[in-house]
Amino acid sequence: MDLLAPGGPIAKGLPNYEERPQQLEMSAAVRAAFARKRHLIVEAGTGVGKSFAYLIPAIEHAVTHGERVVISTRTIALQEQLVQKDIPFLRATLPFEFSAELVKGRSNYVGLRRLGIASQRQTQLFGATKMREALWRVEDWVKETQDGSLSDMPFQPDGQVWERARSESDNCLGRRCSHYKACFFQRARRRAEKAQLLIVNHAL
């Protein structure tokens, strides 16, 4: 039975569930595309329930076949909707477990080594007291954050400060870095390597 169909787990989990024939049709088409290893292009209007129509077959495929599935969105807003709303609901509702991870570009993460260097050289790098205070805010935030990315920051960092503090591939020492195990970007990458479902953005 289609998990989106009336009487299924999604219907039972949504108080205002409505059967949507187009959603069921799209879900079946996505499931068939996975099974046949074919490309599929779908156009559907607002209100069809597209997210569940592709997420559920993708999750089923990942769990059943042991293959990692990548969901790529055009906008960060949709990416965050999937991770913060849709996937938590599906985790609580579907009759099987699955792992999913939001994948962001490296520049979204603070670089602990680079932040340390900026802190050591703050007098030379940031002449204005206001900019040094902006650096201190980032340093305080790093002590509290579990994610280490811009989306987890409760304030907008100064552009010049973030330029000096963000993670960069050209300056990354990899395993030779003393911050390697604690590095927010590397930790996120390790989680992504184990996840069954990856939520990414086209720009990545």
Short mmCIF file of C-alpha atoms in Angstrom, two decimals:
data_model
loop_
_atom_site.label_atom_id
_atom_site.label_comp_id
_atom_site.label_asym_id
_atom_site.label_seq_id
_atom_site.Cartn_x
_atom_site.Cartn_y
_atom_site.Cartn_z
CA MET A 1 0.00 0.00 0.00
CA ASP A 2 1.19 3.51 -0.80
CA LEU A 3 2.21 5.13 2.47
CA LEU A 4 0.43 8.31 1.34
CA ALA A 5 -2.89 6.57 0.67
CA PRO A 6 -5.97 6.87 2.91
CA GLY A 7 -5.59 4.67 5.96
CA GLY A 8 -1.80 4.77 5.72
CA PRO A 9 0.64 6.17 8.30
CA ILE A 10 0.68 9.66 6.78
CA ALA A 11 -3.11 9.87 6.86
CA LYS A 12 -3.11 8.77 10.48
CA GLY A 13 -0.37 11.23 11.39
CA LEU A 14 -1.95 14.29 9.76
CA PRO A 15 -5.07 15.62 11.54
CA ASN A 16 -6.24 17.44 8.38
CA TYR A 17 -5.26 14.75 5.90
CA GLU A 18 -6.87 14.95 2.47
CA GLU A 19 -6.47 12.37 -0.25
CA ARG A 20 -4.66 13.96 -3.19
CA PRO A 21 -4.82 11.87 -6.38
CA GLN A 22 -2.06 13.91 -8.04
CA GLN A 23 0.21 13.35 -5.05
CA LEU A 24 -0.40 9.61 -5.18
CA GLU A 25 0.22 9.60 -8.92
CA MET A 26 3.48 11.50 -8.51
CA SER A 27 4.61 9.25 -5.67
CA ALA A 28 3.96 6.15 -7.79
CA ALA A 29 5.87 7.68 -10.71
CA VAL A 30 8.87 8.49 -8.51
CA ARG A 31 8.83 4.99 -7.03
CA ALA A 32 8.72 3.48 -10.52
CA ALA A 33 11.61 5.69 -11.66
CA PHE A 34 13.73 4.42 -8.78
CA ALA A 35 12.81 0.81 -9.55
CA ARG A 36 13.63 1.16 -13.25
CA LYS A 37 16.64 3.43 -12.70
CA ARG A 38 15.13 6.00 -15.05
CA HIS A 39 15.03 9.78 -15.08
CA LEU A 40 11.73 11.45 -14.31
CA ILE A 41 10.54 15.02 -14.82
CA VAL A 42 7.40 16.04 -12.95
CA GLU A 43 5.53 19.33 -13.01
CA ALA A 44 2.92 19.84 -10.31
CA GLY A 45 1.09 22.86 -8.99
CA THR A 46 0.95 24.33 -5.51
CA GLY A 47 -0.93 22.21 -2.99
CA VAL A 48 -0.24 18.85 -4.58
CA GLY A 49 2.09 17.80 -1.78
CA LYS A 50 5.19 17.38 -3.89
CA SER A 51 7.64 17.13 -0.98
CA PHE A 52 6.08 13.98 0.47
CA ALA A 53 5.50 12.61 -3.03
CA TYR A 54 9.24 12.45 -3.70
CA LEU A 55 10.57 12.16 -0.15
CA ILE A 56 8.72 8.99 0.79
CA PRO A 57 9.74 6.95 -2.31
CA ALA A 58 13.30 8.25 -1.90
CA ILE A 59 13.41 7.15 1.74
CA GLU A 60 11.87 3.77 0.90
CA HIS A 61 14.48 3.21 -1.79
CA ALA A 62 17.37 4.22 0.46
CA VAL A 63 16.21 1.93 3.27
CA THR A 64 15.25 -1.03 1.08
CA HIS A 65 18.27 -1.02 -1.22
CA GLY A 66 20.93 0.37 1.09
CA GLU A 67 21.70 3.20 -1.32
CA ARG A 68 22.23 6.83 -0.42
CA VAL A 69 19.73 9.20 -2.04
CA VAL A 70 20.40 12.89 -2.63
CA ILE A 71 17.56 15.42 -2.57
CA SER A 72 18.65 18.72 -4.11
CA THR A 73 16.54 21.86 -3.72
CA ARG A 74 16.67 25.14 -5.61
CA THR A 75 16.15 27.31 -2.54
CA ILE A 76 17.61 27.23 0.95
CA ALA A 77 14.08 27.88 2.27
CA LEU A 78 12.84 24.57 0.86
CA GLN A 79 15.98 22.82 2.06
CA GLU A 80 15.29 24.03 5.59
CA GLN A 81 11.59 23.13 5.33
CA LEU A 82 12.49 19.55 4.48
CA VAL A 83 14.98 19.26 7.33
CA GLN A 84 13.09 21.16 10.01
CA LYS A 85 9.50 20.14 9.25
CA ASP A 86 8.90 17.36 6.72
CA ILE A 87 11.66 14.91 7.64
CA PRO A 88 11.05 15.09 11.43
CA PHE A 89 7.37 14.36 10.74
CA LEU A 90 8.26 11.39 8.52
CA ARG A 91 10.71 10.07 11.12
CA ALA A 92 7.91 10.06 13.67
CA THR A 93 5.31 8.64 11.28
CA LEU A 94 6.83 6.11 8.90
CA PRO A 95 6.97 2.47 10.04
CA PHE A 96 10.74 2.26 9.58
CA GLU A 97 13.78 4.23 10.67
CA PHE A 98 16.03 6.24 8.38
CA SER A 99 18.83 8.77 8.69
CA ALA A 100 18.94 12.12 6.94
CA GLU A 101 21.46 14.92 6.94
CA LEU A 102 21.44 18.51 5.74
CA VAL A 103 24.52 19.19 3.61
CA LYS A 104 25.84 22.75 3.41
CA GLY A 105 28.80 24.28 1.65
CA ARG A 106 32.04 24.65 3.58
CA SER A 107 31.83 28.45 3.72
CA ASN A 108 28.69 28.16 5.84
CA TYR A 109 30.79 26.79 8.71
CA VAL A 110 33.13 28.56 11.08
CA GLY A 111 36.73 27.39 10.88
CA LEU A 112 38.09 26.90 14.39
CA ARG A 113 41.72 27.31 13.38
CA ARG A 114 40.99 30.40 11.28
CA LEU A 115 38.91 31.89 14.08
CA GLY A 116 41.81 31.33 16.45
CA ILE A 117 44.22 33.06 14.08
CA ALA A 118 41.82 35.98 13.67
CA SER A 119 41.57 36.25 17.44
CA GLN A 120 45.35 36.28 17.84
CA ARG A 121 45.74 38.94 15.15
CA GLN A 122 42.60 40.93 15.89
CA THR A 123 44.43 44.19 16.60
CA GLN A 124 46.11 44.13 13.19
CA LEU A 125 43.13 42.74 11.29
CA PHE A 126 40.34 44.77 12.85
CA GLY A 127 41.28 48.31 13.71
CA ALA A 128 37.83 49.40 14.80
CA THR A 129 36.61 48.38 18.24
CA LYS A 130 33.20 47.61 16.73
CA MET A 131 34.72 44.94 14.50
CA ARG A 132 36.65 43.36 17.35
CA GLU A 133 33.42 43.23 19.32
CA ALA A 134 31.83 41.45 16.35
CA LEU A 135 34.66 38.92 16.49
CA TRP A 136 34.09 38.40 20.20
CA ARG A 137 30.42 37.64 19.52
CA VAL A 138 31.46 34.90 17.11
CA GLU A 139 33.90 33.51 19.68
CA ASP A 140 31.18 33.42 22.34
CA TRP A 141 28.78 31.74 19.90
CA VAL A 142 31.32 29.03 19.04
CA LYS A 143 31.38 27.99 22.70
CA GLU A 144 27.62 27.31 22.59
CA THR A 145 26.78 26.13 19.07
CA GLN A 146 26.39 22.46 18.21
CA ASP A 147 26.18 23.08 14.48
CA GLY A 148 28.80 25.73 13.80
CA SER A 149 27.05 27.09 10.72
CA LEU A 150 25.57 30.45 9.81
CA SER A 151 22.00 29.18 10.07
CA ASP A 152 22.62 28.35 13.73
CA MET A 153 23.94 31.84 14.47
CA PRO A 154 21.36 34.04 16.26
CA PHE A 155 22.85 37.20 14.75
CA GLN A 156 24.24 38.41 11.44
CA PRO A 157 28.04 38.36 11.64
CA ASP A 158 30.11 41.22 10.33
CA GLY A 159 31.10 40.41 6.76
CA GLN A 160 34.81 41.11 7.21
CA VAL A 161 34.92 39.13 10.44
CA TRP A 162 33.19 36.13 8.88
CA GLU A 163 35.55 36.33 5.91
CA ARG A 164 38.40 35.71 8.35
CA ALA A 165 36.60 33.12 10.47
CA ARG A 166 34.79 30.89 8.00
CA SER A 167 36.08 27.51 6.89
CA GLU A 168 37.95 27.47 3.58
CA SER A 169 39.26 24.55 1.57
CA ASP A 170 42.44 26.39 0.56
CA ASN A 171 43.40 26.89 4.21
CA CYS A 172 42.24 23.50 5.50
CA LEU A 173 44.95 21.28 6.97
CA GLY A 174 42.70 18.23 7.07
CA ARG A 175 43.79 15.57 9.54
CA ARG A 176 46.93 17.57 10.33
CA CYS A 177 44.81 20.27 11.95
CA SER A 178 44.68 20.22 15.75
CA HIS A 179 40.95 21.05 15.49
CA TYR A 180 40.16 18.21 13.06
CA LYS A 181 38.00 16.14 15.42
CA ALA A 182 36.10 19.19 16.70
CA CYS A 183 35.81 20.84 13.26
CA PHE A 184 32.16 21.58 12.53
CA PHE A 185 32.54 21.06 8.79
CA GLN A 186 34.39 17.76 9.17
CA ARG A 187 31.85 16.52 11.71
CA ALA A 188 29.02 17.38 9.31
CA ARG A 189 30.81 15.56 6.51
CA ARG A 190 31.26 12.45 8.65
CA ARG A 191 27.54 12.46 9.47
CA ALA A 192 26.71 12.88 5.78
CA GLU A 193 28.85 9.86 4.89
CA LYS A 194 26.67 7.70 7.13
CA ALA A 195 23.27 9.19 6.23
CA GLN A 196 20.80 7.43 3.94
CA LEU A 197 19.23 10.67 2.74
CA LEU A 198 21.19 13.84 1.94
CA ILE A 199 19.42 17.18 1.62
CA VAL A 200 21.51 19.55 -0.48
CA ASN A 201 21.11 22.79 -2.40
CA HIS A 202 21.65 23.20 -6.15
CA ALA A 203 24.36 25.78 -5.45
CA LEU A 204 26.42 23.17 -3.60
#
